[in-house]
C-alpha positions as a printed Julia matrix, in Angstrom:
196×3 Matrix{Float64}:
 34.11  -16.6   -129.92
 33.6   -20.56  -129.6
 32.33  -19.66  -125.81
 30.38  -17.01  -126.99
 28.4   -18.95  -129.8
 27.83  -21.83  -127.38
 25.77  -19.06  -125.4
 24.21  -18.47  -128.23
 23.04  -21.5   -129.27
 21.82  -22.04  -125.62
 20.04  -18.61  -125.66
 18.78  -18.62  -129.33
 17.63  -22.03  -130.28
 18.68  -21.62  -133.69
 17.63  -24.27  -136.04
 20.95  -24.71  -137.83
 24.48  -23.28  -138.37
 23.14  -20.75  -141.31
 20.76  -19.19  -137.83
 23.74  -19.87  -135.72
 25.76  -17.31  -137.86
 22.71  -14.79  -138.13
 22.42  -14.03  -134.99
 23.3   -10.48  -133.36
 26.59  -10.76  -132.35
 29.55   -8.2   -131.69
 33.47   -9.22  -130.8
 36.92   -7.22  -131.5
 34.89   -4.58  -133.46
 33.66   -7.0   -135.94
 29.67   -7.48  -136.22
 26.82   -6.84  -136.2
 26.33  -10.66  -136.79
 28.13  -14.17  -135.58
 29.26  -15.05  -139.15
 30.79  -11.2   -139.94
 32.39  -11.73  -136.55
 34.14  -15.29  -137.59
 34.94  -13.81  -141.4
 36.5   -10.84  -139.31
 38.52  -12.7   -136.87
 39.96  -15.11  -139.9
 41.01  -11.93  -141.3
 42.8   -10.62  -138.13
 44.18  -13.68  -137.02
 45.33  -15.51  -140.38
 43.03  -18.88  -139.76
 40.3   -20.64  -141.26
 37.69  -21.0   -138.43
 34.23  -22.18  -139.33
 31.17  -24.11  -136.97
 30.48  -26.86  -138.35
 28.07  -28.59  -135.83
 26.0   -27.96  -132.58
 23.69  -29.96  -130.45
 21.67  -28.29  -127.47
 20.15  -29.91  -124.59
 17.02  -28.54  -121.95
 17.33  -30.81  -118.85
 20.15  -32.33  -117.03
 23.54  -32.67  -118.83
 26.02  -35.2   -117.82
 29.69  -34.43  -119.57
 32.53  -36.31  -120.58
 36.05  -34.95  -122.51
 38.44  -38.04  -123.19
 41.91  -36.31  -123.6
 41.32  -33.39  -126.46
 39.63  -35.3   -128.87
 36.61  -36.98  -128.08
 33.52  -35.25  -126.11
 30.58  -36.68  -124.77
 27.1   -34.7   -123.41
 24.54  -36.87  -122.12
 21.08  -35.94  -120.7
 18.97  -37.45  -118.52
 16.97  -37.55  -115.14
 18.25  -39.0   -112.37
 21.75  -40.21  -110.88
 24.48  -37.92  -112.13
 27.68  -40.56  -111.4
 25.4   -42.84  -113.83
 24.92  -40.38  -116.32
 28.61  -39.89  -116.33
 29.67  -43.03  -116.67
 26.86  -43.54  -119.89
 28.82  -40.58  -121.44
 32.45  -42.62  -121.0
 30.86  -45.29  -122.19
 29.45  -43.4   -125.25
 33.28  -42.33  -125.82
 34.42  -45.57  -125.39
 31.41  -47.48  -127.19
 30.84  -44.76  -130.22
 26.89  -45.63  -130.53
 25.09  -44.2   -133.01
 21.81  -44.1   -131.63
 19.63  -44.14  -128.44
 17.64  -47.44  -129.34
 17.29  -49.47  -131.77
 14.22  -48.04  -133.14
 16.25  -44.79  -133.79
 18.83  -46.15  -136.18
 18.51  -44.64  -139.29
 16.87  -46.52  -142.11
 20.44  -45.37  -144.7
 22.85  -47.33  -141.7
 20.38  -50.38  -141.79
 19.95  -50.81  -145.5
 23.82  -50.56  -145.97
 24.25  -53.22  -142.79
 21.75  -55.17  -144.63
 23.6   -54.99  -148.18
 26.83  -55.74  -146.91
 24.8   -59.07  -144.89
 23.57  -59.91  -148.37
 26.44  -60.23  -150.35
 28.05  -62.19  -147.47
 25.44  -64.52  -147.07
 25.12  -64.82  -150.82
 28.36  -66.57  -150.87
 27.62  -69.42  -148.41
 25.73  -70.82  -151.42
 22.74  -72.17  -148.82
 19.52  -71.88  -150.02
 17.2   -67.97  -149.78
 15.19  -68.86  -146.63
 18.49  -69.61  -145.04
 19.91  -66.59  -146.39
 16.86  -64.55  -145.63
 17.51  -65.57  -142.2
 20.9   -64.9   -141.94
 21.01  -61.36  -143.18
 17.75  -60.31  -140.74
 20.27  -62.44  -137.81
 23.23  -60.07  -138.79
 21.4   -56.72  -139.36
 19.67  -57.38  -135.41
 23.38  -58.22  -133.81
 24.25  -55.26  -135.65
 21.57  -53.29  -133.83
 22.25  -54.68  -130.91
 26.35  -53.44  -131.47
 25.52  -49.81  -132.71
 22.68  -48.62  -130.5
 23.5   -47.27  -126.58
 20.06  -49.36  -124.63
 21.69  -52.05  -126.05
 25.31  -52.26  -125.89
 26.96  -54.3   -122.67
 28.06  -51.51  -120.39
 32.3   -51.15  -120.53
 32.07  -50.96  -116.35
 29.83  -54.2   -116.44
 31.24  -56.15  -113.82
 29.76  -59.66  -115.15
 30.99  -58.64  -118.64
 27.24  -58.85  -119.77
 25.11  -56.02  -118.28
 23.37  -53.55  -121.36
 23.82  -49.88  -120.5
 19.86  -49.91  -120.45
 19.69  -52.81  -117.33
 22.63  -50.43  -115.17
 20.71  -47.05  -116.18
 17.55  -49.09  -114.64
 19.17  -50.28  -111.59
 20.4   -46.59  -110.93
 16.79  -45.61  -111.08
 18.09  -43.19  -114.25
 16.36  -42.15  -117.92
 18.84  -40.91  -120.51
 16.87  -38.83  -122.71
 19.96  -38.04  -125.62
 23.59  -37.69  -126.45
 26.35  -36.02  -128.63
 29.84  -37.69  -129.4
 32.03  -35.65  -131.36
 35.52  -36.22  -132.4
 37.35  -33.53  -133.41
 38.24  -33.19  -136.74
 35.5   -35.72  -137.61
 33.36  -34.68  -140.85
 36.13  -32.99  -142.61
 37.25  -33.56  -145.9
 40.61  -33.75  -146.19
 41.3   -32.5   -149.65
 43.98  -35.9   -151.15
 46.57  -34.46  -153.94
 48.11  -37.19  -156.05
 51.25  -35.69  -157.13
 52.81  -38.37  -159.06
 49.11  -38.56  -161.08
 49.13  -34.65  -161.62
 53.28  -34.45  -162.88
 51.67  -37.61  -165.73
């Protein structure tokens, strides 16, 4: 079914996992859609399955699995064994964006709040502080975004993944990490709270 819905997505385009689930779709006599195949099959088989996330690509796709937990997709024109070794380094790395410019506004604000309140207790005086928190939130750019980052196979120790991509004459256009199990609430029972 996992296979299957992969196709899917690939032939379908669907805009989410609600589309995902409406789409025409027949296995072990279960249908006529995706979703009343997966409620079937948790019925047959005695487990919760559900999809939780997708992410589909158009051009060239550069892939990376890291034992059975981590998987990386990368895209991009160009040199495939450079591609590949952007999507270890995404494993390894865990960036959250492209560039810079493409953090999201939410992980900057809290990067900048937590900068505050640190710099708040150096007791120096605002333009100081002003200038330390803008100081922290760009290293912390520099940490989280992939164009950015120094490259794990960077034999000088200091080479950004966006100077090696360059010298291999390559353009990554997008990636996808995910972890498995990542996302998932795990429900927390406090028995010695519920017995009081």
């Amino acid at each position: 079914m996992a296979n299957n819905a992969a196709k899917l997505v690939a032939l379908h385009n669907p805009a989410d996992i609600a589309a995902l689930g409406a789409i025409a779709y027949e296995q072990d006599g279960f249908g006529p859609t995706l979703e009343d195949v997966r409620k079937g099959l948790i019925g047959k088989i005695g487990e919760n399955m559900s999809f939780r996330r997708f992410k589909r690509f158009e051009g060239d796709l550069a892939a990376y699995v890291h034992g059975s937990r981590i998987g990386v997709i990368v895209e991009f024109e160009g040199d495939a064994a450079a591609a590949k070794d952007v999507a270890m380094h995404v494993a390894a790395m865990k960036p959250v964006a492209l560039t810079s410019a493409e953090v999201s506004a939410e992980l900057i604000e809290k990067e900048r709040a937590v900068a505050a309140a640190k710099a708040a207790e150096s007791g120096k005086p605002a333009e100081i502080v002003a200038k330390m928190v803008e100081g922290s939130v760009q290293k912390y750019l520099k940490e989280v975004s992939l164009a950015d980052q120094v490259f794990v196979k960077a034999a000088d120790g200091k080479q950004t993944v966006s100077a090696m991509l360059k010298a291999a004459n390559t353009t990554v256009k997008g990636f996808t990490l995910f972890v498995v199990g990542e996302g998932i609430e795990k429900k927390v029972d406090d028995f010695a709270a519920e017995v009081a």
